[in-house]
PDB file of C-alpha atoms in Angstrom:
ATOM      1  CA  MET A   1      -4.351  11.717 -15.038  1.00 75.00           C
ATOM      2  CA  GLN A   2      -0.758  12.694 -15.828  1.00 85.00           C
ATOM      3  CA  PHE A   3       0.620   9.172 -15.313  1.00 93.00           C
ATOM      4  CA  HIS A   4       0.147   6.455 -17.918  1.00 96.00           C
ATOM      5  CA  VAL A   5       1.723   3.345 -16.365  1.00 98.00           C
ATOM      6  CA  ILE A   6       1.263   2.614 -12.657  1.00 98.00           C
ATOM      7  CA  LEU A   7       2.443  -0.367 -10.623  1.00 98.00           C
ATOM      8  CA  VAL A   8       0.085  -1.438  -7.821  1.00 98.00           C
ATOM      9  CA  THR A   9       1.336  -3.997  -5.306  1.00 98.00           C
ATOM     10  CA  GLY A  10      -0.925  -6.228  -3.253  1.00 95.00           C
ATOM     11  CA  ALA A  11      -3.661  -5.971  -5.872  1.00 96.00           C
ATOM     12  CA  THR A  12      -5.380  -9.309  -5.275  1.00 93.00           C
ATOM     13  CA  SER A  13      -7.872  -7.927  -2.753  1.00 92.00           C
ATOM     14  CA  GLY A  14      -8.868  -4.973  -0.595  1.00 93.00           C
ATOM     15  CA  ILE A  15      -7.288  -1.584  -1.177  1.00 94.00           C
ATOM     16  CA  GLY A  16      -4.892  -2.754  -3.890  1.00 96.00           C
ATOM     17  CA  ARG A  17      -7.630  -4.294  -5.975  1.00 96.00           C
ATOM     18  CA  ALA A  18      -9.848  -1.233  -5.558  1.00 97.00           C
ATOM     19  CA  VAL A  19      -6.969   1.050  -6.618  1.00 98.00           C
ATOM     20  CA  ALA A  20      -6.256  -1.045  -9.719  1.00 98.00           C
ATOM     21  CA  VAL A  21      -9.917  -1.007 -10.767  1.00 98.00           C
ATOM     22  CA  ARG A  22     -10.235   2.726 -10.146  1.00 98.00           C
ATOM     23  CA  LEU A  23      -7.073   3.562 -12.087  1.00 98.00           C
ATOM     24  CA  ARG A  24      -8.225   1.491 -15.035  1.00 98.00           C
ATOM     25  CA  ARG A  25     -11.368   3.644 -15.142  1.00 97.00           C
ATOM     26  CA  GLU A  26      -9.009   6.582 -15.680  1.00 96.00           C
ATOM     27  CA  GLY A  27      -7.465   4.814 -18.673  1.00 96.00           C
ATOM     28  CA  VAL A  28      -4.201   4.070 -16.867  1.00 97.00           C
ATOM     29  CA  ARG A  29      -2.190   0.987 -17.766  1.00 98.00           C
ATOM     30  CA  VAL A  30      -2.013  -0.879 -14.455  1.00 98.00           C
ATOM     31  CA  LEU A  31       0.597  -3.510 -13.588  1.00 98.00           C
ATOM     32  CA  ALA A  32      -1.012  -5.408 -10.711  1.00 98.00           C
ATOM     33  CA  THR A  33       1.107  -7.626  -8.486  1.00 98.00           C
ATOM     34  CA  GLY A  34       0.167 -10.208  -5.888  1.00 96.00           C
ATOM     35  CA  ARG A  35       0.596 -13.847  -4.930  1.00 94.00           C
ATOM     36  CA  ASP A  36      -2.914 -15.188  -5.558  1.00 94.00           C
ATOM     37  CA  GLN A  37      -3.017 -16.026  -9.252  1.00 95.00           C
ATOM     38  CA  ALA A  38      -6.761 -16.745  -9.260  1.00 95.00           C
ATOM     39  CA  ASN A  39      -7.585 -13.352  -7.769  1.00 95.00           C
ATOM     40  CA  LEU A  40      -5.179 -11.652 -10.176  1.00 96.00           C
ATOM     41  CA  ALA A  41      -6.889 -13.369 -13.105  1.00 96.00           C
ATOM     42  CA  SER A  42     -10.265 -12.198 -11.788  1.00 96.00           C
ATOM     43  CA  LEU A  43      -8.952  -8.635 -11.493  1.00 97.00           C
ATOM     44  CA  ALA A  44      -7.574  -8.764 -15.036  1.00 97.00           C
ATOM     45  CA  ALA A  45     -10.891 -10.016 -16.420  1.00 97.00           C
ATOM     46  CA  GLU A  46     -12.837  -7.356 -14.534  1.00 95.00           C
ATOM     47  CA  SER A  47     -10.650  -4.328 -15.188  1.00 97.00           C
ATOM     48  CA  GLY A  48      -8.004  -5.018 -17.811  1.00 97.00           C
ATOM     49  CA  ALA A  49      -5.173  -4.636 -15.315  1.00 97.00           C
ATOM     50  CA  GLU A  50      -2.077  -6.648 -16.242  1.00 98.00           C
ATOM     51  CA  PRO A  51      -1.539  -9.421 -13.654  1.00 97.00           C
ATOM     52  CA  LEU A  52       1.950 -10.140 -12.320  1.00 97.00           C
ATOM     53  CA  ALA A  53       2.174 -13.016  -9.847  1.00 97.00           C
ATOM     54  CA  ILE A  54       5.095 -11.821  -7.691  1.00 96.00           C
ATOM     55  CA  ASP A  55       5.928 -12.223  -4.024  1.00 95.00           C
ATOM     56  CA  MET A  56       6.924  -8.880  -2.497  1.00 95.00           C
ATOM     57  CA  ARG A  57      10.210 -10.397  -1.322  1.00 95.00           C
ATOM     58  CA  ASP A  58      11.241 -11.401  -4.862  1.00 96.00           C
ATOM     59  CA  THR A  59      13.437  -8.428  -5.706  1.00 97.00           C
ATOM     60  CA  ALA A  60      14.757 -10.050  -8.881  1.00 97.00           C
ATOM     61  CA  ALA A  61      11.218 -10.305 -10.283  1.00 97.00           C
ATOM     62  CA  PHE A  62      10.566  -6.632  -9.544  1.00 98.00           C
ATOM     63  CA  GLU A  63      13.848  -5.693 -11.192  1.00 98.00           C
ATOM     64  CA  ARG A  64      12.623  -7.380 -14.374  1.00 97.00           C
ATOM     65  CA  VAL A  65       9.326  -5.494 -14.189  1.00 98.00           C
ATOM     66  CA  PHE A  66      11.089  -2.142 -13.959  1.00 98.00           C
ATOM     67  CA  ALA A  67      13.547  -3.092 -16.700  1.00 97.00           C
ATOM     68  CA  ASP A  68      10.706  -3.958 -19.074  1.00 97.00           C
ATOM     69  CA  ASN A  69       8.300  -1.086 -18.310  1.00 97.00           C
ATOM     70  CA  ALA A  70       8.508   2.709 -18.063  1.00 97.00           C
ATOM     71  CA  ILE A  71       6.583   3.018 -14.798  1.00 98.00           C
ATOM     72  CA  ASP A  72       5.339   6.517 -13.984  1.00 97.00           C
ATOM     73  CA  ALA A  73       4.042   5.866 -10.457  1.00 98.00           C
ATOM     74  CA  VAL A  74       3.939   3.132  -7.834  1.00 98.00           C
ATOM     75  CA  VAL A  75       1.243   2.423  -5.262  1.00 98.00           C
ATOM     76  CA  ASN A  76       3.036   0.449  -2.541  1.00 98.00           C
ATOM     77  CA  ASN A  77       0.033  -1.227  -0.956  1.00 96.00           C
ATOM     78  CA  ALA A  78       1.021  -4.826  -0.187  1.00 94.00           C
ATOM     79  CA  GLY A  79       1.162  -5.626   3.508  1.00 93.00           C
ATOM     80  CA  ILE A  80       0.498  -8.400   5.993  1.00 91.00           C
ATOM     81  CA  LEU A  81      -0.648  -8.666   9.583  1.00 90.00           C
ATOM     82  CA  ALA A  82       0.656 -12.135  10.316  1.00 85.00           C
ATOM     83  CA  THR A  83      -0.759 -12.271  13.818  1.00 85.00           C
ATOM     84  CA  ARG A  84      -2.378 -10.217  16.559  1.00 86.00           C
ATOM     85  CA  ALA A  85      -0.678 -10.978  19.857  1.00 90.00           C
ATOM     86  CA  ARG A  86       1.382  -9.490  22.636  1.00 94.00           C
ATOM     87  CA  PHE A  87       4.929  -8.961  21.416  1.00 93.00           C
ATOM     88  CA  GLN A  88       6.466 -11.589  23.680  1.00 95.00           C
ATOM     89  CA  GLU A  89       4.107 -14.191  22.211  1.00 94.00           C
ATOM     90  CA  ILE A  90       4.782 -13.499  18.526  1.00 94.00           C
ATOM     91  CA  ASP A  91       6.545 -16.199  16.551  1.00 95.00           C
ATOM     92  CA  PRO A  92       9.940 -14.958  15.294  1.00 96.00           C
ATOM     93  CA  ALA A  93       8.978 -15.980  11.759  1.00 96.00           C
ATOM     94  CA  ASP A  94       5.983 -13.636  11.936  1.00 95.00           C
ATOM     95  CA  ILE A  95       8.261 -10.784  13.023  1.00 96.00           C
ATOM     96  CA  ASP A  96      10.491 -11.373  10.015  1.00 96.00           C
ATOM     97  CA  GLY A  97       7.528 -11.717   7.653  1.00 95.00           C
ATOM     98  CA  MET A  98       5.908  -8.432   8.624  1.00 96.00           C
ATOM     99  CA  ILE A  99       9.178  -6.497   8.488  1.00 97.00           C
ATOM    100  CA  ASP A 100      10.114  -8.097   5.152  1.00 97.00           C
ATOM    101  CA  VAL A 101       6.786  -7.462   3.413  1.00 96.00           C
ATOM    102  CA  ASN A 102       5.601  -4.253   5.073  1.00 97.00           C
ATOM    103  CA  LEU A 103       8.891  -2.357   5.325  1.00 97.00           C
ATOM    104  CA  LYS A 104      11.831  -3.875   3.452  1.00 98.00           C
ATOM    105  CA  ALA A 105       9.998  -4.773   0.255  1.00 97.00           C
ATOM    106  CA  PRO A 106       8.453  -1.316  -0.362  1.00 98.00           C
ATOM    107  CA  LEU A 107      11.865   0.262   0.160  1.00 98.00           C
ATOM    108  CA  HIS A 108      13.427  -2.063  -2.411  1.00 98.00           C
ATOM    109  CA  VAL A 109      10.608  -1.329  -4.878  1.00 98.00           C
ATOM    110  CA  ALA A 110      11.039   2.409  -4.348  1.00 98.00           C
ATOM    111  CA  ARG A 111      14.788   2.135  -4.943  1.00 98.00           C
ATOM    112  CA  MET A 112      14.153   0.419  -8.276  1.00 98.00           C
ATOM    113  CA  ALA A 113      11.480   2.892  -9.323  1.00 98.00           C
ATOM    114  CA  LEU A 114      13.349   6.104  -8.592  1.00 98.00           C
ATOM    115  CA  PRO A 115      16.280   6.316 -11.068  1.00 98.00           C
ATOM    116  CA  PRO A 116      14.109   6.443 -14.224  1.00 97.00           C
ATOM    117  CA  MET A 117      11.601   8.733 -12.519  1.00 98.00           C
ATOM    118  CA  ILE A 118      14.354  11.155 -11.549  1.00 98.00           C
ATOM    119  CA  LYS A 119      15.771  10.985 -15.070  1.00 97.00           C
ATOM    120  CA  ARG A 120      12.367  11.887 -16.525  1.00 96.00           C
ATOM    121  CA  GLY A 121      11.839  14.622 -13.938  1.00 97.00           C
ATOM    122  CA  ARG A 122       8.477  13.299 -12.760  1.00 96.00           C
ATOM    123  CA  GLY A 123       6.952  10.389 -10.876  1.00 98.00           C
ATOM    124  CA  HIS A 124       4.977   9.554  -7.770  1.00 98.00           C
ATOM    125  CA  LEU A 125       5.469   7.001  -5.013  1.00 98.00           C
ATOM    126  CA  VAL A 126       2.383   6.327  -2.898  1.00 98.00           C
ATOM    127  CA  PHE A 127       2.702   4.248   0.264  1.00 98.00           C
ATOM    128  CA  VAL A 128      -0.296   2.780   2.068  1.00 97.00           C
ATOM    129  CA  GLY A 129       0.612   3.109   5.741  1.00 95.00           C
ATOM    130  CA  SER A 130      -1.695   2.767   8.711  1.00 94.00           C
ATOM    131  CA  SER A 131      -2.924   4.572  11.777  1.00 91.00           C
ATOM    132  CA  ALA A 132      -1.025   1.800  13.590  1.00 89.00           C
ATOM    133  CA  GLY A 133       2.171   3.448  12.361  1.00 92.00           C
ATOM    134  CA  ARG A 134       1.137   6.766  13.904  1.00 91.00           C
ATOM    135  CA  TRP A 135      -0.526   5.631  17.140  1.00 90.00           C
ATOM    136  CA  PRO A 136      -0.089   2.540  19.346  1.00 91.00           C
ATOM    137  CA  HIS A 137      -2.559  -0.287  18.769  1.00 87.00           C
ATOM    138  CA  PRO A 138      -2.848  -3.255  21.166  1.00 89.00           C
ATOM    139  CA  ASN A 139      -1.417  -6.568  19.949  1.00 91.00           C
ATOM    140  CA  SER A 140       0.049  -4.930  16.849  1.00 91.00           C
ATOM    141  CA  SER A 141       3.550  -3.958  17.938  1.00 95.00           C
ATOM    142  CA  VAL A 142       5.486  -5.385  14.989  1.00 96.00           C
ATOM    143  CA  TYR A 143       2.890  -4.384  12.409  1.00 94.00           C
ATOM    144  CA  GLY A 144       2.881  -0.883  13.916  1.00 95.00           C
ATOM    145  CA  ALA A 145       6.670  -0.725  13.866  1.00 96.00           C
ATOM    146  CA  SER A 146       6.732  -1.671  10.196  1.00 97.00           C
ATOM    147  CA  LYS A 147       4.183   1.007   9.317  1.00 97.00           C
ATOM    148  CA  ALA A 148       5.931   3.606  11.493  1.00 97.00           C
ATOM    149  CA  GLY A 149       9.078   2.859   9.515  1.00 97.00           C
ATOM    150  CA  ILE A 150       7.207   3.531   6.283  1.00 97.00           C
ATOM    151  CA  SER A 151       5.868   6.814   7.671  1.00 97.00           C
ATOM    152  CA  LEU A 152       9.283   8.187   8.598  1.00 98.00           C
ATOM    153  CA  PHE A 153      10.787   6.840   5.399  1.00 98.00           C
ATOM    154  CA  CYS A 154       8.238   8.841   3.381  1.00 98.00           C
ATOM    155  CA  ASP A 155       9.251  12.054   5.153  1.00 97.00           C
ATOM    156  CA  ALA A 156      12.950  11.399   4.668  1.00 98.00           C
ATOM    157  CA  LEU A 157      12.527  10.296   1.058  1.00 98.00           C
ATOM    158  CA  ARG A 158      10.565  13.397   0.191  1.00 97.00           C
ATOM    159  CA  SER A 159      13.474  15.457   1.543  1.00 97.00           C
ATOM    160  CA  ASP A 160      15.943  13.472  -0.567  1.00 98.00           C
ATOM    161  CA  LEU A 161      13.837  14.035  -3.690  1.00 98.00           C
ATOM    162  CA  LEU A 162      13.392  17.814  -3.455  1.00 97.00           C
ATOM    163  CA  GLY A 163      14.014  19.345  -6.859  1.00 97.00           C
ATOM    164  CA  THR A 164      13.644  16.095  -8.787  1.00 98.00           C
ATOM    165  CA  GLY A 165       9.943  16.435  -9.644  1.00 97.00           C
ATOM    166  CA  VAL A 166       9.162  13.111  -7.959  1.00 98.00           C
ATOM    167  CA  ARG A 167       6.417  13.184  -5.322  1.00 98.00           C
ATOM    168  CA  VAL A 168       5.908  11.017  -2.232  1.00 98.00           C
ATOM    169  CA  THR A 169       2.600  10.423  -0.466  1.00 98.00           C
ATOM    170  CA  GLU A 170       1.684   8.344   2.571  1.00 98.00           C
ATOM    171  CA  ILE A 171      -1.945   7.307   3.001  1.00 97.00           C
ATOM    172  CA  ALA A 172      -2.478   6.356   6.676  1.00 94.00           C
ATOM    173  CA  PRO A 173      -5.990   4.953   7.104  1.00 93.00           C
ATOM    174  CA  GLY A 174      -7.795   3.854  10.216  1.00 87.00           C
ATOM    175  CA  ARG A 175     -10.208   0.939  10.171  1.00 81.00           C
ATOM    176  CA  VAL A 176     -10.767  -0.341   6.631  1.00 80.00           C
ATOM    177  CA  GLU A 177     -12.816  -3.458   5.994  1.00 72.00           C
ATOM    178  CA  THR A 178     -10.269  -5.656   4.191  1.00 65.00           C
ATOM    179  CA  MET A 179      -8.801  -9.148   4.436  1.00 62.00           C
ATOM    180  CA  LEU A 180      -5.941  -7.919   6.667  1.00 63.00           C
ATOM    181  CA  TYR A 181      -7.546  -8.656  10.029  1.00 58.00           C
ATOM    182  CA  ARG A 182      -9.521 -11.581   8.643  1.00 59.00           C
ATOM    183  CA  ASP A 183      -6.246 -13.317   7.803  1.00 60.00           C
ATOM    184  CA  ALA A 184      -4.847 -12.590  11.281  1.00 61.00           C
ATOM    185  CA  ILE A 185      -7.797 -13.597  13.462  1.00 56.00           C
ATOM    186  CA  GLY A 186     -10.251 -15.265  11.085  1.00 57.00           C
ATOM    187  CA  PRO A 187     -13.248 -13.816   9.230  1.00 57.00           C
ATOM    188  CA  GLU A 188     -15.833 -14.490  11.924  1.00 58.00           C
ATOM    189  CA  ALA A 189     -13.724 -12.965  14.699  1.00 51.00           C
ATOM    190  CA  ALA A 190     -12.845  -9.972  12.521  1.00 50.00           C
ATOM    191  CA  HIS A 191     -16.495  -9.247  11.817  1.00 49.00           C
ATOM    192  CA  ALA A 192     -17.517  -9.684  15.437  1.00 47.00           C
ATOM    193  CA  GLU A 193     -14.710  -7.515  16.844  1.00 54.00           C
ATOM    194  CA  LEU A 194     -14.196  -4.905  14.147  1.00 56.00           C
ATOM    195  CA  TYR A 195     -16.911  -4.665  11.535  1.00 56.00           C
ATOM    196  CA  ASP A 196     -20.344  -5.797  12.748  1.00 54.00           C
ATOM    197  CA  GLY A 197     -22.447  -2.767  13.631  1.00 64.00           C
ATOM    198  CA  TYR A 198     -19.606  -0.416  12.686  1.00 65.00           C
ATOM    199  CA  ASN A 199     -19.380   1.831   9.644  1.00 76.00           C
ATOM    200  CA  SER A 200     -15.797   1.136   8.515  1.00 80.00           C
ATOM    201  CA  LEU A 201     -13.970   2.676   5.597  1.00 84.00           C
ATOM    202  CA  CYS A 202     -14.220   0.703   2.362  1.00 90.00           C
ATOM    203  CA  PRO A 203     -11.267  -0.056   0.060  1.00 93.00           C
ATOM    204  CA  GLU A 204     -12.974   2.066  -2.584  1.00 95.00           C
ATOM    205  CA  ASP A 205     -12.789   5.077  -0.244  1.00 94.00           C
ATOM    206  CA  ILE A 206      -9.015   4.780  -0.061  1.00 95.00           C
ATOM    207  CA  ALA A 207      -8.744   4.139  -3.797  1.00 96.00           C
ATOM    208  CA  GLU A 208     -10.589   7.378  -4.520  1.00 96.00           C
ATOM    209  CA  LEU A 209      -8.156   9.330  -2.329  1.00 96.00           C
ATOM    210  CA  ILE A 210      -5.150   7.725  -3.999  1.00 97.00           C
ATOM    211  CA  VAL A 211      -6.441   8.627  -7.455  1.00 97.00           C
ATOM    212  CA  THR A 212      -7.010  12.185  -6.232  1.00 97.00           C
ATOM    213  CA  VAL A 213      -3.427  12.649  -5.027  1.00 97.00           C
ATOM    214  CA  LEU A 214      -2.018  11.042  -8.176  1.00 97.00           C
ATOM    215  CA  ALA A 215      -4.083  13.410 -10.319  1.00 96.00           C
ATOM    216  CA  ALA A 216      -3.003  16.552  -8.446  1.00 96.00           C
ATOM    217  CA  PRO A 217      -1.050  19.174 -10.429  1.00 95.00           C
ATOM    218  CA  ALA A 218       2.673  18.529 -10.687  1.00 93.00           C
ATOM    219  CA  ASN A 219       3.466  21.330  -8.227  1.00 94.00           C
ATOM    220  CA  VAL A 220       1.211  19.801  -5.538  1.00 96.00           C
ATOM    221  CA  ASP A 221       2.501  17.005  -3.294  1.00 96.00           C
ATOM    222  CA  VAL A 222       0.029  15.681  -0.733  1.00 97.00           C
ATOM    223  CA  SER A 223       2.651  14.379   1.646  1.00 97.00           C
ATOM    224  CA  ARG A 224       0.342  12.538   4.077  1.00 96.00           C
ATOM    225  CA  LEU A 225      -3.344  11.798   4.448  1.00 95.00           C
ATOM    226  CA  GLU A 226      -4.666  10.389   7.720  1.00 94.00           C
ATOM    227  CA  VAL A 227      -8.120   8.982   7.028  1.00 93.00           C
ATOM    228  CA  PHE A 228     -10.558   7.579   9.579  1.00 89.00           C
ATOM    229  CA  PRO A 229     -14.147   6.424   9.654  1.00 88.00           C
ATOM    230  CA  THR A 230     -16.380   9.134  11.015  1.00 87.00           C
ATOM    231  CA  ASP A 231     -16.941   6.981  14.118  1.00 84.00           C
ATOM    232  CA  GLN A 232     -13.254   6.351  14.914  1.00 78.00           C
ATOM    233  CA  ALA A 233     -10.799   8.523  16.819  1.00 80.00           C
ATOM    234  CA  LEU A 234      -7.427   7.744  18.371  1.00 77.00           C
TER     235      LEU A 234
END
């Protein structure tokens, strides 16, 4: 692994937690952010990741993190699916929340991360997108819009960074068994609709792919990976 200090957002559960644990196995110093202090403490005890209780919308807190640490790479994983509903039925606060956390916050984090990376001539920004940002999903219009924004941003950012040595990767998974849908529709409904009798991707599957792209030679940029369960097609 060519990177020594990596920031992982949304590390309290699911993909973020799996990425933090996997990176620690590589000997990487991991700065793990999230809002759930108990889950962060559990992650720290399990893996040795350094817990940072930060809301994604707290740009001042992230500025302090970047000022105090020479961060080689960022895994922008944090995201929310506040609700699953037809667009005209979505609460305006849920629209703002998903755009703030899923789209605006990763852009602000990337903007903070880039100047020192460019100065050093190396770095890697990984964004966890979604198949919902590439294909329409019912009752997920705002979530899909936020992830589509991330997808196009990755393409544009990679163009802006040509010649700097900084790489950009989007991981766009299909159905992964995480807390995302459980928070939106409840754990029982999520299992009944999405997971029971279905062989979903696991967070550890995505973590393994992220470690692979981070460990690629400096001249190799995996710009996008679309990853689906074997039993899912769009």
